Amino acid sequence: MHVLVYGVINSVTLALISLGFTLVYSISRVPNFAHGALYVTTGYIVWLFLNKVPKIPYLLAIVLAILITGAIGALIYRFILVRIRGMEISEIIATYAIGVAILEGLRWGGLRGMTFTLPVFFGGSFEILGVTVDYQRMIVVICGVLVFLFLYFFTHHTRIGLALRGIAQDERAAMMLGIDSDMTAILALAIGSALAGLSALLLLPLGNIIVEAGYSVLIFAVAVCVIGGLGSLFGTVVASFIIGFAQILTDKFLSTHYQMVVALLAIIVTLIVKPSGLFGKQKELEERV
Amino acid sequence: MEQLRKERIDRSLKVRTEGIYAISSLEEILYLVGPRLIFVVGVLILPIFLEAAPYWKRVINIMCAYAILALSFDFLANFVGLVCLGGALFTGVGGYFAAIYNHYLSLPIYLSILLATLSGAFFCTLVLLPALPLRGVYFAIVTLMYPLLFSRIIEALNILGGTNGISGLGSFPSPNVEHYLVILTLLFFLFGLRRFVNEDIGLVFRGVKDNDQAVRASGINVTTIKIYAVFIASFMGCFSGAYIAHMYMWAGLSLFALDFSVIPIASTVIGGGGTLIGAVLGSFILVPLSEILRAAGTLRIVIYCVLLTLFIVIKSEGLMNYLQRKYHQFERWVKV
């Protein structure tokens, strides 16, 4: 029972982390390696709001922080990525460098130790199927489902969402129909960063805000996306359930240290068996070479 | 408004030295050999030159070790098209292998470096084998994870000294050996690699980067070529790792640290990708800079990353390409 409940919670956590990454990649073809950095940054911004600028209610701080993170994502695209669009090596190195710069900058700025914590939304816990679960984790699961549903409806039933998908499928044809490629990419990066921020705000109250979280979040996001097929929302969810349960099982039968090992082994096995991922449709032929 | 554009013309000296007149006079010979000679002699006399400053003399070793790592990154990224974000994998594996040979099997230091380089290269190639059919983003992702994975495994299993690392490795018999081993190896790798990529096989390597379908269509197995490339790159990286481990007489988890991944990338981009010598030049700039900034802690990495981003965005050709252009061509403004 414990495995089942916490497996679901862990899987939804992973899905939350990686939805932003996969959204950005599927639309603008930019692997946003600064994802983990944005995750930590949002947590830090909220901490600043709560501790350095008092009198701001928690909810307002959250909204502001998510908006700021979205803006950072948009700025990264507008001023840096737009100049190196299409050069894959440069894109990877640039986004990775931005991410590392932000993370190590935060570490240098004093983001160390155990003092940086966010309050939980609601304290307390309840029992489900004989397992004790606290309310925060319940909120994480609910929000995860809501975010997925929102993304699904957003990309399938709104004009902007359809434009984003159009760019993702065939950039030239979409541009011919009057969709601005750069604007959609900016939008995609803003939404993806905001999603990273949202997941940070949901998950960080469960622990400390630490710099290392940035790297592990990036790695888990990438692991989930590679296994699910880069750029497939549905694949992301399935893959996060696979890795989520695998992690809980290793946690139960082996040790916590092996969680990262499991993620990496899963990636390697996926890459050998089906390089484009479980549900990856795009670029299936190219990636095999 | 009258419009101007920049016109670039090859220097007459360059045009002459490309043909049979290359060795017709001292001027032409100097034009060709000069820059190389300045570099080689400069690197060789560096330890003697810095005799008065013992601290900076030790920096030379680290500088050259990073230069070898940068060469390996440059070769993989700009000649084969495999972006390896985890250069620390090579140093870590090399360093730990050296520690195993020297500490547990008590082999002499030269043998342990040699064996660690060779077996480390085999090991890295084996580990990266599943990722080789991929390219671009996918390969970068997998290599990014490996250093972290290995440090986690060593931490979790508490093998090879766990978080404390293995101390008490053999040191070099004299400082001069320490300097010249790494300097000569750097020169060997630099000129060997440059010769290598200009051979026919080098053309195939570049073909893999530019158009792998075409290479495959010529009946060449792309994955085999990539295996060779990764072996060469990890050979260089593992030498660096083994050398650094012996220099500090210690092998630990910090051999898998971020520095070994980021600084080579930064120096390649700053020095100019695809020129090989540019990677060396970049690390000759960055590593002393990092020593000056030692007190700043992790701010160093921030500075590298910002420099890296700026260079990618503003001057993506890098320093070396710029200098080469100035050396071979002159520019003037002409009316359109």
XYZ file of C-alpha atoms in Angstrom:
625
model
C 0.000 0.000 0.000
C 2.808 2.342 0.972
C 4.498 1.694 -2.336
C 1.301 2.348 -4.259
C 0.419 5.643 -2.577
C 3.895 7.082 -2.484
C 4.600 5.767 -5.971
C 1.712 7.804 -7.307
C 2.818 10.874 -5.378
C 6.403 10.528 -6.562
C 5.289 10.003 -10.141
C 3.128 13.106 -10.138
C 6.056 15.038 -8.662
C 8.298 13.919 -11.518
C 5.619 14.740 -14.066
C 5.255 18.246 -12.609
C 8.998 18.783 -12.795
C 9.334 17.627 -16.360
C 6.204 19.029 -18.031
C 7.823 22.436 -18.409
C 10.968 20.986 -19.960
C 9.099 18.849 -22.456
C 6.775 21.722 -23.378
C 9.692 23.990 -24.238
C 11.484 21.315 -26.211
C 8.435 20.190 -28.151
C 7.563 23.696 -29.260
C 10.759 25.613 -29.737
C 13.237 22.725 -30.117
C 15.366 24.350 -27.437
C 16.564 21.965 -24.742
C 16.153 24.264 -21.784
C 19.040 23.145 -19.594
C 18.380 26.110 -17.322
C 15.197 24.386 -16.138
C 16.627 23.285 -12.798
C 18.082 26.728 -12.176
C 14.713 28.363 -12.751
C 13.191 25.853 -10.344
C 15.526 26.851 -7.529
C 15.306 30.545 -8.405
C 11.541 30.609 -7.963
C 11.833 29.061 -4.532
C 14.465 31.596 -3.601
C 12.361 34.507 -4.853
C 9.421 33.420 -2.723
C 11.725 33.007 0.262
C 12.969 36.546 -0.320
C 9.424 37.861 -0.536
C 8.412 36.155 2.677
C 11.507 36.932 4.723
C 13.055 40.098 3.362
C 9.929 41.916 2.219
C 7.398 41.066 4.888
C 3.705 41.936 4.735
C 3.298 40.095 1.455
C 0.756 37.299 1.722
C 1.997 33.876 0.709
C -0.394 33.578 -2.218
C 0.647 36.921 -3.711
C 4.319 36.019 -3.307
C 3.698 32.774 -5.173
C 1.928 34.499 -8.051
C 4.619 37.169 -8.294
C 7.413 34.606 -8.219
C 5.851 32.552 -10.988
C 5.396 35.667 -13.103
C 9.014 36.674 -12.522
C 10.281 33.228 -13.476
C 8.183 33.268 -16.619
C 9.654 36.662 -17.472
C 13.182 35.348 -16.901
C 12.472 32.499 -19.312
C 11.151 34.917 -21.921
C 14.158 37.196 -21.475
C 16.564 34.283 -21.872
C 14.992 33.529 -25.221
C 14.616 37.116 -26.342
C 18.192 38.180 -25.672
C 20.295 35.046 -25.897
C 18.665 32.093 -27.591
C 17.174 34.050 -30.454
C 20.664 34.733 -31.779
C 21.786 31.128 -31.753
C 18.555 29.482 -32.812
C 19.152 26.357 -34.840
C 22.759 25.852 -33.813
C 22.224 22.839 -31.633
C 25.615 22.755 -29.942
C 25.451 26.435 -29.058
C 21.903 26.100 -27.742
C 22.890 23.277 -25.418
C 26.019 25.012 -24.149
C 24.332 28.384 -23.740
C 21.327 27.149 -21.783
C 23.515 24.901 -19.665
C 25.858 27.815 -18.957
C 22.959 30.066 -17.986
C 21.637 27.401 -15.646
C 24.994 26.776 -14.000
C 25.608 30.517 -13.715
C 22.299 31.049 -11.926
C 22.773 28.091 -9.595
C 26.375 28.804 -8.662
C 25.522 32.501 -8.362
C 22.846 31.632 -5.835
C 25.287 29.400 -3.984
C 27.801 32.232 -3.931
C 25.083 34.619 -2.786
C 24.610 32.529 0.318
C 22.057 29.880 -0.609
C 23.575 27.240 1.646
C 22.568 25.297 4.672
C 19.189 24.548 6.121
C 17.790 28.023 6.717
C 15.940 28.342 3.446
C 12.539 26.741 3.821
C 9.080 27.602 2.621
C 6.002 27.051 4.773
C 3.561 24.324 3.727
C 0.174 25.431 2.467
C -1.744 23.418 5.058
C -0.160 21.553 7.904
C -1.302 18.186 9.114
C -1.901 14.866 7.509
C -4.565 12.268 6.936
C -4.782 8.578 6.202
C -5.478 7.057 2.836
C -5.620 3.283 2.386
C -3.887 2.941 5.732
C -0.948 5.172 4.744
C -0.320 8.546 6.339
C -0.081 11.330 3.762
C 0.311 15.003 4.617
C -1.869 17.600 2.966
C 0.984 19.209 1.038
C 1.638 16.003 -0.882
C -2.096 15.730 -1.582
C -2.027 19.258 -2.999
C 0.928 18.305 -5.166
C -1.040 15.426 -6.673
C -4.144 17.544 -7.252
C -2.151 20.373 -8.798
C -0.232 17.929 -10.972
C -3.454 16.579 -12.423
C -4.822 20.109 -12.856
C -1.665 21.291 -14.620
C -1.753 18.364 -17.013
C -5.428 18.928 -17.802
C -4.773 22.653 -18.247
C -1.890 21.993 -20.626
C -3.939 19.487 -22.591
C -6.854 21.868 -23.051
C -4.534 24.799 -23.636
C -2.671 23.107 -26.454
C -5.716 21.484 -28.041
C -8.523 23.986 -27.651
C -7.150 27.527 -27.573
C -5.875 29.616 -30.439
C -2.492 30.275 -28.838
C -2.067 26.636 -27.907
C -2.893 25.517 -31.423
C -0.398 28.040 -32.761
C 2.243 26.568 -30.483
C 1.512 23.081 -31.761
C 1.555 24.330 -35.306
C 5.065 25.697 -34.870
C 6.134 22.461 -33.280
C 4.865 20.345 -36.153
C 5.963 22.324 -39.164
C 7.615 25.629 -38.548
C 7.675 26.843 -42.142
C 4.057 26.041 -42.861
C 2.969 27.658 -39.618
C 4.957 30.772 -40.383
C 3.312 30.928 -43.779
C -0.066 31.007 -42.059
C 1.016 34.060 -40.109
C 2.212 32.594 -36.843
C 5.225 34.421 -35.458
C 7.822 31.766 -34.729
C 9.868 33.821 -32.308
C 6.847 35.028 -30.357
C 5.606 31.477 -29.865
C 9.048 30.391 -28.750
C 9.169 33.241 -26.229
C 5.738 32.210 -25.023
C 6.786 28.581 -24.797
C 9.849 29.429 -22.755
C 7.801 31.685 -20.493
C 5.203 28.973 -19.892
C 7.852 26.304 -19.429
C 9.737 28.430 -16.899
C 6.526 29.286 -15.100
C 5.760 25.571 -14.873
C 9.203 24.945 -13.404
C 8.457 27.676 -10.891
C 5.042 26.266 -10.061
C 6.456 22.812 -9.432
C 9.151 24.362 -7.241
C 6.576 26.142 -5.115
C 4.554 22.974 -4.697
C 7.515 20.740 -3.900
C 9.941 22.944 -1.998
C 7.803 23.234 1.167
C 8.493 19.501 1.600
C 12.207 20.150 2.075
C 14.915 22.800 1.958
C 15.763 25.101 -0.903
C 19.202 23.873 -1.903
C 21.338 24.459 -4.978
C 21.846 20.741 -5.570
C 18.105 20.419 -6.152
C 18.619 22.402 -9.333
C 20.915 19.776 -10.810
C 18.850 16.802 -9.719
C 15.623 18.399 -10.967
C 17.241 18.984 -14.345
C 18.432 15.403 -14.480
C 15.088 13.915 -13.496
C 13.245 16.176 -15.924
C 15.569 15.156 -18.717
C 15.346 11.477 -17.755
C 11.574 11.530 -17.820
C 11.488 13.393 -21.119
C 13.987 11.109 -22.832
C 12.143 8.002 -21.741
C 8.750 9.376 -22.665
C 10.023 10.708 -25.953
C 11.139 14.318 -26.091
C 8.177 16.467 -26.898
C 5.272 14.197 -26.038
C 3.049 15.279 -23.138
C 1.416 11.893 -22.761
C 4.768 10.114 -22.926
C 6.063 12.375 -20.173
C 3.288 11.293 -17.843
C 3.763 7.594 -18.589
C 7.518 7.851 -18.163
C 7.202 9.690 -14.888
C 4.996 6.892 -13.586
C 7.569 4.326 -14.663
C 10.483 6.149 -13.024
C 8.414 7.201 -10.027
C 7.439 3.655 -9.130
C 10.917 2.355 -9.924
C 12.359 4.884 -7.500
C 9.963 4.058 -4.702
C 10.669 0.356 -5.196
C 14.447 0.852 -5.062
C 13.970 3.067 -2.057
C 12.075 0.279 -0.328
C 14.265 -2.651 -1.286
C 17.720 -1.091 -1.753
C 18.622 2.395 -0.560
C 17.816 6.028 -1.307
C 21.204 6.586 -2.881
C 20.223 4.472 -5.863
C 17.425 6.748 -7.073
C 19.678 8.593 -9.491
C 21.182 5.298 -10.638
C 17.730 3.986 -11.468
C 16.916 7.087 -13.504
C 20.128 6.795 -15.489
C 19.811 3.063 -16.074
C 16.261 3.631 -17.291
C 17.558 6.200 -19.760
C 20.279 3.915 -21.054
C 17.895 0.989 -21.513
C 15.402 3.224 -23.303
C 18.082 4.619 -25.556
C 19.222 1.160 -26.563
C 15.761 -0.248 -27.147
C 13.962 2.748 -28.609
C 16.083 5.873 -28.985
C 13.194 8.200 -29.716
C 11.509 7.337 -26.441
C 8.323 5.440 -25.696
C 5.965 7.886 -27.352
C 8.290 10.011 -29.416
C 6.987 10.459 -32.901
C 8.986 13.379 -34.129
C 12.405 12.966 -35.671
C 12.203 9.243 -35.202
C 14.463 8.568 -38.140
C 17.017 11.260 -37.465
C 17.690 10.356 -33.859
C 18.630 6.831 -34.755
C 21.647 7.850 -36.735
C 23.759 57.818 -47.445
C 26.800 56.130 -48.752
C 27.082 52.563 -47.663
C 30.283 50.791 -46.817
C 31.119 47.183 -46.451
C 34.155 45.426 -45.161
C 36.323 43.673 -47.682
C 38.793 41.014 -46.653
C 41.760 40.206 -48.798
C 44.382 37.539 -48.197
C 47.835 38.868 -47.554
C 50.170 38.263 -50.457
C 52.483 36.440 -48.101
C 49.752 33.955 -47.282
C 48.953 33.308 -50.915
C 52.625 32.774 -51.682
C 53.273 30.421 -48.797
C 50.393 28.177 -49.801
C 52.247 27.114 -52.916
C 55.696 25.913 -53.760
C 57.311 29.167 -52.601
C 56.647 28.323 -48.983
C 60.303 27.802 -48.225
C 61.823 30.172 -50.747
C 62.902 32.823 -48.290
C 63.348 33.376 -44.599
C 60.334 35.661 -44.475
C 57.988 32.991 -45.762
C 59.420 30.354 -43.486
C 58.986 32.635 -40.511
C 55.454 33.470 -41.578
C 54.571 29.796 -41.566
C 56.594 28.566 -38.627
C 56.603 31.703 -36.480
C 53.344 31.407 -34.593
C 53.871 27.714 -33.916
C 57.426 28.298 -32.807
C 56.419 31.088 -30.453
C 53.784 28.856 -28.910
C 55.959 25.771 -28.532
C 59.008 27.592 -27.209
C 56.823 29.740 -24.999
C 55.190 26.738 -23.373
C 58.508 24.956 -22.975
C 60.293 27.816 -21.233
C 57.304 28.679 -19.072
C 58.526 26.665 -16.030
C 61.989 28.239 -16.278
C 60.482 31.662 -16.719
C 58.303 31.238 -13.647
C 61.146 29.890 -11.508
C 60.814 32.885 -9.217
C 57.125 32.289 -8.530
C 56.702 28.742 -7.195
C 52.972 29.105 -6.743
C 52.400 30.045 -10.363
C 54.730 27.291 -11.442
C 52.268 24.783 -10.111
C 49.471 26.542 -11.942
C 51.185 25.592 -15.205
C 50.435 21.936 -14.531
C 46.762 22.526 -13.898
C 46.644 24.841 -16.901
C 48.086 22.191 -19.207
C 45.838 19.492 -17.765
C 42.810 21.669 -18.457
C 44.171 22.422 -21.920
C 44.242 18.692 -22.680
C 40.657 18.390 -21.448
C 39.646 21.336 -23.610
C 41.337 19.699 -26.609
C 39.323 16.569 -25.990
C 36.078 18.563 -25.780
C 36.926 20.552 -28.897
C 37.726 17.398 -30.835
C 34.488 15.687 -29.825
C 32.211 18.679 -30.278
C 33.608 20.374 -33.334
C 35.003 17.491 -35.331
C 32.597 14.667 -34.545
C 29.547 16.602 -33.417
C 29.200 14.926 -30.020
C 28.724 17.559 -27.327
C 30.070 16.080 -24.130
C 28.851 18.127 -21.178
C 30.528 15.780 -18.708
C 34.257 16.139 -19.153
C 34.490 15.339 -15.468
C 33.656 11.732 -16.329
C 37.043 11.367 -18.025
C 39.043 13.017 -15.253
C 37.199 11.103 -12.587
C 37.646 7.723 -14.234
C 41.296 8.417 -15.039
C 42.028 9.637 -11.548
C 40.354 6.723 -9.825
C 42.054 4.187 -12.099
C 45.403 5.788 -11.293
C 44.565 5.580 -7.613
C 43.652 1.910 -7.927
C 46.870 1.058 -9.750
C 49.129 3.148 -7.572
C 47.547 2.726 -4.172
C 46.010 -0.737 -4.189
C 48.349 -2.496 -6.633
C 51.375 -0.304 -5.743
C 52.558 0.078 -9.314
C 55.162 2.784 -10.002
C 53.825 6.181 -10.938
C 54.569 6.220 -14.686
C 53.106 2.783 -15.179
C 50.031 3.749 -13.216
C 49.463 6.891 -15.291
C 49.943 4.974 -18.514
C 47.697 2.098 -17.478
C 45.087 4.443 -16.031
C 44.998 6.396 -19.287
C 44.570 3.284 -21.376
C 42.125 1.383 -19.223
C 40.242 4.555 -18.378
C 39.786 5.244 -22.066
C 38.473 1.725 -22.599
C 36.168 2.076 -19.632
C 34.782 5.460 -20.723
C 34.213 4.238 -24.259
C 32.407 1.185 -22.919
C 30.246 3.327 -20.658
C 29.385 5.780 -23.402
C 28.711 3.020 -25.923
C 24.911 2.940 -25.458
C 24.702 6.685 -26.006
C 26.715 6.678 -29.225
C 23.946 6.045 -31.755
C 22.491 9.333 -30.558
C 23.547 12.805 -31.361
C 22.991 16.380 -30.331
C 20.782 16.892 -27.326
C 20.534 13.242 -26.396
C 24.258 12.649 -26.165
C 24.719 15.865 -24.186
C 22.062 14.765 -21.726
C 23.570 11.357 -21.105
C 27.120 12.646 -20.707
C 25.877 15.352 -18.346
C 24.622 12.633 -16.040
C 27.542 10.247 -15.962
C 29.864 12.180 -13.606
C 27.011 12.664 -11.172
C 26.074 9.017 -11.452
C 29.576 7.788 -10.701
C 30.046 10.075 -7.733
C 26.664 8.905 -6.402
C 27.640 5.270 -6.850
C 30.959 5.744 -5.059
C 29.169 7.579 -2.289
C 26.380 5.018 -1.985
C 28.489 1.886 -2.072
C 31.238 3.515 -0.011
C 33.880 1.933 -2.252
C 37.230 3.458 -3.245
C 37.491 5.485 -0.090
C 33.920 6.768 -0.201
C 33.588 10.485 0.404
C 37.116 10.748 1.823
C 38.787 9.625 -1.367
C 42.067 7.783 -1.678
C 45.071 9.668 -0.395
C 48.751 8.828 -0.435
C 49.302 8.386 -4.144
C 52.861 8.468 -5.390
C 54.200 11.880 -6.297
C 56.497 12.879 -9.132
C 60.239 12.543 -8.481
C 60.982 16.191 -9.216
C 59.029 19.347 -10.135
C 60.663 19.455 -13.541
C 59.377 15.999 -14.406
C 55.979 17.110 -13.199
C 55.994 20.144 -15.506
C 57.503 18.635 -18.598
C 55.462 15.447 -18.548
C 52.255 17.391 -18.945
C 53.690 20.058 -21.253
C 55.165 17.534 -23.666
C 52.002 15.460 -23.600
C 49.962 18.568 -24.356
C 52.174 19.402 -27.325
C 52.021 15.804 -28.513
C 48.231 15.687 -28.284
C 47.843 19.105 -29.886
C 50.016 18.487 -32.924
C 49.087 14.823 -33.183
C 45.411 15.649 -33.157
C 45.859 18.405 -35.704
C 47.676 16.038 -38.023
C 45.038 13.408 -37.377
C 42.032 15.548 -38.295
C 43.708 16.631 -41.516
C 44.222 13.047 -42.639
C 41.595 11.168 -44.644
C 40.151 9.656 -41.488
C 39.697 13.165 -40.129
C 37.543 13.950 -43.117
C 35.320 11.024 -42.206
C 35.070 12.367 -38.645
C 33.955 15.744 -39.899
C 31.564 14.005 -42.242
C 29.906 12.401 -39.236
C 29.346 15.852 -37.822
C 28.137 17.546 -40.963
C 26.094 14.853 -42.631
C 26.066 11.429 -41.067
C 23.601 10.074 -43.617
C 26.158 10.707 -46.326
C 28.853 8.922 -44.347
C 26.541 5.998 -43.832
C 25.703 5.969 -47.520
C 29.411 5.584 -48.306
C 29.365 2.289 -46.491
C 31.113 3.528 -43.351
C 29.687 2.572 -40.010
C 28.935 5.822 -38.211
C 28.908 4.239 -34.774
C 32.360 2.726 -35.256
C 33.736 6.128 -36.177
C 32.128 7.596 -33.083
C 33.670 4.848 -30.960
C 37.120 5.777 -32.262
C 36.421 9.441 -31.565
C 35.221 8.832 -28.027
C 38.207 6.603 -27.386
C 40.628 9.314 -28.481
C 38.840 11.993 -26.476
C 38.554 9.900 -23.339
C 42.200 8.859 -23.711
C 43.200 12.494 -23.417
C 40.720 13.173 -20.648
C 41.823 10.157 -18.628
C 45.462 11.205 -18.923
C 44.495 14.557 -17.443
C 42.612 12.859 -14.642
C 45.432 10.460 -13.801
C 47.932 13.293 -13.903
C 45.861 15.525 -11.643
C 45.318 12.683 -9.182
C 49.074 12.068 -8.982
C 49.820 15.768 -8.780
C 47.582 16.233 -5.754
C 48.532 12.750 -4.529
C 44.848 12.258 -3.931
C 41.847 10.896 -5.816
C 38.419 11.832 -4.571
C 34.917 12.793 -5.527
C 36.057 16.275 -6.509
C 37.580 14.707 -9.631
C 33.974 14.425 -10.792
C 33.348 18.093 -9.970
C 31.703 20.607 -12.229
C 34.946 22.526 -12.886
C 36.277 19.763 -15.077
C 33.177 19.932 -17.242
C 32.632 23.664 -17.441
C 36.128 25.128 -17.794
C 37.067 23.051 -20.881
C 33.798 24.015 -22.564
C 34.331 27.665 -21.697
C 37.906 27.666 -22.929
C 36.932 25.993 -26.185
C 34.222 28.523 -26.875
C 36.368 31.482 -25.861
C 39.412 30.251 -27.747
C 37.416 29.365 -30.815
C 35.842 26.015 -31.559
C 37.283 23.804 -34.237
C 40.794 25.218 -34.171
C 42.287 22.916 -31.479
C 44.929 25.502 -30.612
C 42.102 27.825 -29.626
C 41.006 25.409 -26.917
C 44.537 25.426 -25.493
C 44.724 29.202 -25.664
C 41.347 29.491 -23.944
C 42.422 27.402 -20.988
C 45.703 29.314 -20.808
C 43.555 32.385 -20.279
C 40.888 30.917 -18.028
C 42.923 28.842 -15.594
C 45.209 31.679 -14.434
C 42.077 33.824 -14.203
C 40.559 31.162 -12.023
C 43.637 31.206 -9.770
C 43.334 34.964 -9.391
C 39.681 34.549 -8.518
C 40.333 31.683 -6.116
C 39.104 33.695 -3.151
C 35.761 34.273 -4.837
C 34.655 30.660 -4.449
C 31.860 29.543 -6.717
C 31.710 32.997 -8.249
C 34.448 31.722 -10.547
C 32.081 29.300 -12.213
C 29.524 32.083 -12.579
C 32.112 34.237 -14.315
C 33.034 31.422 -16.698
C 29.441 30.764 -17.531
C 28.693 34.414 -18.167
C 31.814 34.716 -20.335
C 30.771 31.562 -22.146
C 27.292 32.867 -22.863
C 28.597 36.243 -23.975
C 31.103 34.660 -26.323
C 28.501 32.317 -27.797
C 26.072 35.156 -28.370
C 28.366 37.995 -29.391
C 31.581 36.499 -30.729
C 30.792 32.925 -31.544
C 33.900 32.493 -33.703
C 36.168 32.792 -30.659
C 39.532 34.439 -30.168
C 41.641 32.120 -32.274
C 39.567 32.402 -35.427
C 39.654 36.157 -35.002
C 43.433 36.226 -34.599
C 43.941 33.882 -37.527
C 41.849 36.116 -39.707
C 43.872 39.144 -38.709
C 47.068 37.233 -39.375
C 46.156 35.974 -42.808
C 44.019 38.779 -44.179
C 43.740 42.512 -44.134
C 40.481 44.344 -44.109
C 39.354 47.607 -45.634
C 36.124 49.476 -46.053
C 34.884 49.793 -49.593
C 31.869 51.479 -51.093
C 29.014 49.219 -52.034
